[in-house]
Short mmCIF file of C-alpha atoms in Angstrom, two decimals:
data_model
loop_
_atom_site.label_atom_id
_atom_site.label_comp_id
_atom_site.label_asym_id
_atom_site.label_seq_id
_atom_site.Cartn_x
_atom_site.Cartn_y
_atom_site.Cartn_z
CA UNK I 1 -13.22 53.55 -260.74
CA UNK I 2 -15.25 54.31 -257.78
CA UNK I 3 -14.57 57.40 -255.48
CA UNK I 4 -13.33 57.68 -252.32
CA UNK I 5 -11.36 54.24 -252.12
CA UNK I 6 -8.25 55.38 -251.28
CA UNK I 7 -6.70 55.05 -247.86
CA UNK I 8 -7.63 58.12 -245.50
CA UNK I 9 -4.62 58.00 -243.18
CA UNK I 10 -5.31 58.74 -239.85
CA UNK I 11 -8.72 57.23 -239.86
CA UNK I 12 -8.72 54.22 -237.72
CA UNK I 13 -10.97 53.24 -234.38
CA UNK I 14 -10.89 54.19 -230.98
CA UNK I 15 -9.72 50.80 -230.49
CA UNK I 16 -6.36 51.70 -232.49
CA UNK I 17 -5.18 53.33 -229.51
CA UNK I 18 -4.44 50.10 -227.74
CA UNK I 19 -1.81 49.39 -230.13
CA UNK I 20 -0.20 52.63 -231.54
CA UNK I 21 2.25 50.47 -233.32
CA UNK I 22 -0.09 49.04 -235.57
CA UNK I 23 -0.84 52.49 -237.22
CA UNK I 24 2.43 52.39 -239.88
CA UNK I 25 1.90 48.70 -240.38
CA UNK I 26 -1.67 49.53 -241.47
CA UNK I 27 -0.83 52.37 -243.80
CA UNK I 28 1.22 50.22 -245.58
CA UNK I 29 -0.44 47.49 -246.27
CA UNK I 30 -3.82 50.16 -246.89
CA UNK I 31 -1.04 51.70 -249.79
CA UNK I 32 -0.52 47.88 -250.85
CA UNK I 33 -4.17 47.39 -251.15
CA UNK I 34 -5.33 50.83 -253.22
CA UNK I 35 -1.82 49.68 -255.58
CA UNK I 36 -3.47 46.18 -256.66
CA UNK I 37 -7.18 47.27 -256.89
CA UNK I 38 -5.38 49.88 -259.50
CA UNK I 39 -3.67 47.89 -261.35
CA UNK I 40 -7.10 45.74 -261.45
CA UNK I 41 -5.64 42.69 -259.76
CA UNK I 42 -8.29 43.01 -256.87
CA UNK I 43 -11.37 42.68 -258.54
CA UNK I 44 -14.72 42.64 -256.59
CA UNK I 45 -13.40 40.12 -253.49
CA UNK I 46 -10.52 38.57 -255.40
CA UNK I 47 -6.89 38.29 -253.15
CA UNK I 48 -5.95 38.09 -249.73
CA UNK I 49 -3.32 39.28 -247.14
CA UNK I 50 -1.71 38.06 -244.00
CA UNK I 51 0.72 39.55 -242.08
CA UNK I 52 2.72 38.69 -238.67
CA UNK I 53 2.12 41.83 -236.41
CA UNK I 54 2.84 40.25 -233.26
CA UNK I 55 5.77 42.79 -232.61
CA UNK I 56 3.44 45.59 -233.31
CA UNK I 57 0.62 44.49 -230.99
CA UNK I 58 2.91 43.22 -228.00
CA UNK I 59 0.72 40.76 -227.15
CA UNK I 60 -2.45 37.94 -227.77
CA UNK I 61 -5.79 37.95 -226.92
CA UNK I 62 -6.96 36.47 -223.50
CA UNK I 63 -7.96 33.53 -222.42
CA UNK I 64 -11.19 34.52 -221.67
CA UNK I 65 -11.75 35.57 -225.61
CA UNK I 66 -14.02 34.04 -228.27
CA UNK I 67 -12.20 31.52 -229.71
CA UNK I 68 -12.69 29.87 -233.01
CA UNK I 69 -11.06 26.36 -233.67
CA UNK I 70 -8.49 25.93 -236.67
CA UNK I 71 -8.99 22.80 -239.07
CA UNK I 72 -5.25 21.81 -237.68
CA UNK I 73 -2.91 23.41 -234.89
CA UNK I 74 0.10 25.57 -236.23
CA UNK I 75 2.67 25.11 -233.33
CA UNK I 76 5.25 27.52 -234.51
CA UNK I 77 2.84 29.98 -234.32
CA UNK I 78 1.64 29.20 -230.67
CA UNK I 79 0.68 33.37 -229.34
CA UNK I 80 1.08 35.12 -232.39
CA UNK I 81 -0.73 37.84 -234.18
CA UNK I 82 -1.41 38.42 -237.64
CA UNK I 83 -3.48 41.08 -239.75
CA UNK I 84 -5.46 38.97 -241.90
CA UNK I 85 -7.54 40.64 -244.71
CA UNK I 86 -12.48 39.20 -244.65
CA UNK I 87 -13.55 36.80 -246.58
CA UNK I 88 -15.87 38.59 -249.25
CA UNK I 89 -13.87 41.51 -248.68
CA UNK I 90 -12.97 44.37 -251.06
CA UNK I 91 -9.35 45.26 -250.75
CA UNK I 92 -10.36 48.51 -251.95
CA UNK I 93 -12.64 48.93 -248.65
CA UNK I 94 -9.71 47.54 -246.51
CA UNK I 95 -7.58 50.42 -247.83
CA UNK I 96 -10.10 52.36 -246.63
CA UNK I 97 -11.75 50.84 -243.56
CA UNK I 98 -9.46 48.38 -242.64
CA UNK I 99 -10.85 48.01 -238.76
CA UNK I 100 -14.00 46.64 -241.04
CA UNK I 101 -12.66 44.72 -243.55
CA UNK I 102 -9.25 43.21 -242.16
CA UNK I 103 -8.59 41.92 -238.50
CA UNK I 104 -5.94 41.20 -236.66
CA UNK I 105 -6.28 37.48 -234.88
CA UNK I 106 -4.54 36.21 -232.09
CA UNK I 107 -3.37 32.58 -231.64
CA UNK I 108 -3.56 30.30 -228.43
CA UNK I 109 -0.94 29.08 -226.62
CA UNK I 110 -1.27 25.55 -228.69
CA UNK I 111 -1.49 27.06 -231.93
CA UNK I 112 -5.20 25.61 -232.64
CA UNK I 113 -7.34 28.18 -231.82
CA UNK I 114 -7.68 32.10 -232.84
CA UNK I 115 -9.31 35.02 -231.48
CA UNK I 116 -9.79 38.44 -232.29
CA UNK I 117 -7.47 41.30 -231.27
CA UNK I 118 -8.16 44.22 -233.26
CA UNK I 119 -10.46 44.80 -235.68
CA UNK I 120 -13.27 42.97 -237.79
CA UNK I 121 -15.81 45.43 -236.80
CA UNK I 122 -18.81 44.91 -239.58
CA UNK I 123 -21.88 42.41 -239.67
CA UNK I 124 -20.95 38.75 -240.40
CA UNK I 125 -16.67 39.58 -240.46
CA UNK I 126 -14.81 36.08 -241.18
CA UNK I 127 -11.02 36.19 -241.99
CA UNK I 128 -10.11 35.11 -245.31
CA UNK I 129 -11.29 31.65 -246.85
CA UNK I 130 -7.12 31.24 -247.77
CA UNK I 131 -6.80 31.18 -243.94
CA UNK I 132 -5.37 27.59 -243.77
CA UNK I 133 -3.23 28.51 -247.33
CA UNK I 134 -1.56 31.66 -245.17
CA UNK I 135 -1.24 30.36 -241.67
CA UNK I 136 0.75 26.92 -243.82
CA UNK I 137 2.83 29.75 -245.28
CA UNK I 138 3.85 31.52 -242.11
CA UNK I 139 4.38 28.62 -240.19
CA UNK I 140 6.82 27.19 -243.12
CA UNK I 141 8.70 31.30 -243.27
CA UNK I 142 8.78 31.11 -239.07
CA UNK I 143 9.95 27.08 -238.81
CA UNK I 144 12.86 28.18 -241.82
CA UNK I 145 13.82 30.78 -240.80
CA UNK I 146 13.25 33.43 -243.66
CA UNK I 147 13.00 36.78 -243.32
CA UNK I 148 9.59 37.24 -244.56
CA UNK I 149 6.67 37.69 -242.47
CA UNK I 150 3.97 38.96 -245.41
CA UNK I 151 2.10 36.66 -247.64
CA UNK I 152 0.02 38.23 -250.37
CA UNK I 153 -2.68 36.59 -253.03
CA UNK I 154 -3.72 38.48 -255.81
CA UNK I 155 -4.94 38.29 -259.08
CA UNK I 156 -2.39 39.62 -261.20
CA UNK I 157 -3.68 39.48 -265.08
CA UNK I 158 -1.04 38.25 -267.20
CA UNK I 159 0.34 35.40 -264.99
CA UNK I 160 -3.28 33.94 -265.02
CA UNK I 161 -3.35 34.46 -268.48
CA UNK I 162 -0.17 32.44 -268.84
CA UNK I 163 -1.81 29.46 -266.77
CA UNK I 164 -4.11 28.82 -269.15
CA UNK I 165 -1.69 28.11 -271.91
CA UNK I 166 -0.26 24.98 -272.12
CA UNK I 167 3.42 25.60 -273.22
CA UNK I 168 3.41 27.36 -269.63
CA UNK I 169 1.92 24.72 -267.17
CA UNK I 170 5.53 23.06 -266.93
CA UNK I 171 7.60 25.39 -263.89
CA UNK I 172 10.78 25.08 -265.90
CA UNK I 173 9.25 26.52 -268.92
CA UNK I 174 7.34 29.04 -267.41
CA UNK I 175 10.41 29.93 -265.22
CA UNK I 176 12.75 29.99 -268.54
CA UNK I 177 10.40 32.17 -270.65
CA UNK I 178 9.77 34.68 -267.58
CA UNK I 179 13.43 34.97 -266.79
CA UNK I 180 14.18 35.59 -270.19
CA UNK I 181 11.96 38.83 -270.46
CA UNK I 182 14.37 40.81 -268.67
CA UNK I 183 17.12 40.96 -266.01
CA UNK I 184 14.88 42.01 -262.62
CA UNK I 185 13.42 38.93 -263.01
CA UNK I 186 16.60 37.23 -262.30
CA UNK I 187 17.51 39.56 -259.94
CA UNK I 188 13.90 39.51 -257.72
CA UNK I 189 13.40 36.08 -258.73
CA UNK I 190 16.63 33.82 -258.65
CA UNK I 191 14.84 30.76 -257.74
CA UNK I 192 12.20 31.41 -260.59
CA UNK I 193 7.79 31.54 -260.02
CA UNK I 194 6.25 28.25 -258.11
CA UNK I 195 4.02 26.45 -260.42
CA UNK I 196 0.62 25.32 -258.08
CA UNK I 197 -1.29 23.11 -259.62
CA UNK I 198 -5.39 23.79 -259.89
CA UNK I 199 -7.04 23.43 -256.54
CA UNK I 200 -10.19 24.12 -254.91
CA UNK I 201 -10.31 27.78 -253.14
CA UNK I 202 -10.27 27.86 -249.82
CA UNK I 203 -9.21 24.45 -249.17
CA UNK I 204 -6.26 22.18 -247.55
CA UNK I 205 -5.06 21.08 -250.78
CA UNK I 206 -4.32 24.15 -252.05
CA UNK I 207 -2.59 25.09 -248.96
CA UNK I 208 -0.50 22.29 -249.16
CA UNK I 209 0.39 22.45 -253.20
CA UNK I 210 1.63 25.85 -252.08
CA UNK I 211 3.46 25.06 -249.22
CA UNK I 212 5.57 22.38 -251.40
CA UNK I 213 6.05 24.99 -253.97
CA UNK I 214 7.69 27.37 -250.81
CA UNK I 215 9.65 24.91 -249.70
CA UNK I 216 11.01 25.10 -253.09
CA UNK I 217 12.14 28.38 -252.16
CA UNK I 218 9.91 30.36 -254.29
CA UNK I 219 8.76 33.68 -253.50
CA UNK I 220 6.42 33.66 -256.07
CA UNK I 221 3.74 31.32 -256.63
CA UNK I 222 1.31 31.01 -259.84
CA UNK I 223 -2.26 29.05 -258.77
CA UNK I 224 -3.04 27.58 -261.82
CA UNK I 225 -5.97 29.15 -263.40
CA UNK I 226 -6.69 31.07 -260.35
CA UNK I 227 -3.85 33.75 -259.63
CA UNK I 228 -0.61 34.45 -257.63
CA UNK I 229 0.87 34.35 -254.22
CA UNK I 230 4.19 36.37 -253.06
CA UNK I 231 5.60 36.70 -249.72
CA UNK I 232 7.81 39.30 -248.52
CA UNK I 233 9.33 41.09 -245.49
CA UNK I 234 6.75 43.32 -245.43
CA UNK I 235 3.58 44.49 -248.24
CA UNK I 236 5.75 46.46 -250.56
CA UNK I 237 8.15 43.59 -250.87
CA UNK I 238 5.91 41.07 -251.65
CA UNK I 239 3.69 43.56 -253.98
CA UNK I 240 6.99 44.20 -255.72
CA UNK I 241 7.50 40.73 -256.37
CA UNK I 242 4.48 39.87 -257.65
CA UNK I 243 4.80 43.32 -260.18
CA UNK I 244 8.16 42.25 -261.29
CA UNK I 245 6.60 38.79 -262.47
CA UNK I 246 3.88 40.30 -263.74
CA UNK I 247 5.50 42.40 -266.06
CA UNK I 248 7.44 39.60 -267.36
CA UNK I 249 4.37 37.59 -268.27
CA UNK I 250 3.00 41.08 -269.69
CA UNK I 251 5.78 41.37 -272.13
CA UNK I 252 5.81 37.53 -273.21
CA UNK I 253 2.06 38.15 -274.39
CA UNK I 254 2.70 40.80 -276.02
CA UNK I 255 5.64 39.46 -277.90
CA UNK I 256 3.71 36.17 -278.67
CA UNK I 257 0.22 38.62 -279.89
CA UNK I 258 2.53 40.10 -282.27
CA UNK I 259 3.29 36.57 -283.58
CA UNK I 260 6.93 36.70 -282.00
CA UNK I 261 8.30 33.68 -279.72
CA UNK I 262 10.79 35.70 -278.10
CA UNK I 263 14.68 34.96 -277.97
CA UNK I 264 14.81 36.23 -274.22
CA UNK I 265 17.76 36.59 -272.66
CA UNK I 266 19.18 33.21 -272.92
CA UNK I 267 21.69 31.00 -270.45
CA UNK I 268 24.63 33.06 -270.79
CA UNK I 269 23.33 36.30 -269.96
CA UNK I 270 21.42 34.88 -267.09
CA UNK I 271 24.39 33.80 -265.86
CA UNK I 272 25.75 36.64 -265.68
CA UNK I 273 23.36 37.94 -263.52
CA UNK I 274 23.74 35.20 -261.18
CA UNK I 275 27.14 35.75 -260.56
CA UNK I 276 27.43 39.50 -260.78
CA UNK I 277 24.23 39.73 -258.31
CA UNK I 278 25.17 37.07 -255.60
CA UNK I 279 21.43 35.52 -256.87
CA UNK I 280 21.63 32.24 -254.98
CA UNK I 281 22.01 33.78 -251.46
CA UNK I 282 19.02 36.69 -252.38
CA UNK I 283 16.17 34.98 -251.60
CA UNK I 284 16.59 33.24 -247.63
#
């Protein structure tokens, strides 16, 4: 591991000052982003953030601002802000410099355009290639109504392993055999991981394949081949998320490397769990 690469708090820009209110938004998602670059699910460039910071920021950029065009117009999110983690970016450098590596971008008044609030300080800073993926995302959590305002791609190591293997490219399996692994599953993930199917990076396809698979009403999502997605109310809920499904595929490998298809929990106990933890009503 290199040094230095965790999050100096307190060290921000000048600019920072016009929005004091972004400072504890920041250090958590600068904690978020040292956690996943340790747990080696951030390697080089790999994952992505956005987040809806409009409350923090109290405010959009102005009308005489550079604006860049989007590929469509997001009307629910006509004038809002969001910190949105560079393409090409390290999340290990956001958690350190995240005025240089992250941004937070400000939409127009018809949703189609963005422009730069805070932020994206370096040489040659573009948001995220997943931009279109993230803005479909928070447009479908703002239009529903859910209480999460995060979206978070990572590359979490045993749910891309599981991806690859065929027995797990059905979502029903793959949600039975993670459930079964043990009970926080259930209990983070009543409505089970959103099986994406393999699309080009960066592109509208992929943001749409994921947007069906939210709709769903998964927090979770598994890009085939590629990695996961989790949304939350914040970082550390969607970070746990991810974690909690992580695990699960951790434990089914490990199980099946010992030459063991696990019994898992099974229907009844699951069941249980439902109706002991209220599971249907957890997740909107």
């Amino acid at each position: 591991m290199e040094p230095n690469i965790f999050p100096k708090e307190g060290v921000v820009s000048l600019e920072m000052e016009r929005f004091p209110k972004l400072t504890d938004v920041l250090a958590e998602a600068r904690r978020v982003a040292t956690f996943l670059w340790e747990k080696g699910w951030a390697e080089a460039s790999g994952g992505n953030l956005s987040l809806d910071v409009t409350d923090a920021v109290g405010g959009v950029a102005s009308a005489g601002a550079d604006w860049t065009p989007l590929p469509r117009a997001y009307p629910s999110l006509a004038g809002r802000s969001f910190l949105v983690t560079g393409s090409g970016r390290r999340f290990r450098d956001f958690a350190r410099q995240p005025e240089a590596h992250g941004v937070v971008l400000s939409l127009d008044a018809a949703g189609d355009r963005w422009a730069r609030l805070w932020g994206g300080e370096s040489p040659g800073f573009r948001p995220t290639s997943e931009l279109p993926s993230h803005l479909a995302m928070q447009a479908h959590l703002r239009e529903t109504a859910r209480a999460e305002r995060t979206v978070l791609h990572a590359h979490p190591t045993e749910l891309i392993a599981l991806s690859h293997l065929p027995a797990y490219k059905d979502e029903a399996a793959l949600d039975d055999a993670l459930w079964g692994m043990l009970p926080e599953v259930k209990i983070f993930l009543p409505r089970g991981v959103g099986l994406v199917p393999y699309a080009l990076t960066g592109t509208e396809m992929l943001a749409q394949r994921s947007l069906a698979a939210l709709e769903r009403g998964h927090a979770v999502l598994l890009w085939e081949m590629h990695g996961a997605l989790a949304v939350g109310r914040d970082p550390a809920e969607a970070f746990d998320r991810l974690d909690v499904a992580n695990k699960a595929a951790a434990v089914l490998l490990k199980c099946l490397a010992a030459g063991v298809v696990p019994e898992g929990l099974g229907k009844t106990r699951l069941a249980e769990l439902t109706q002991a933890f209220g599971l249907d009503e957890k997740i909107r």
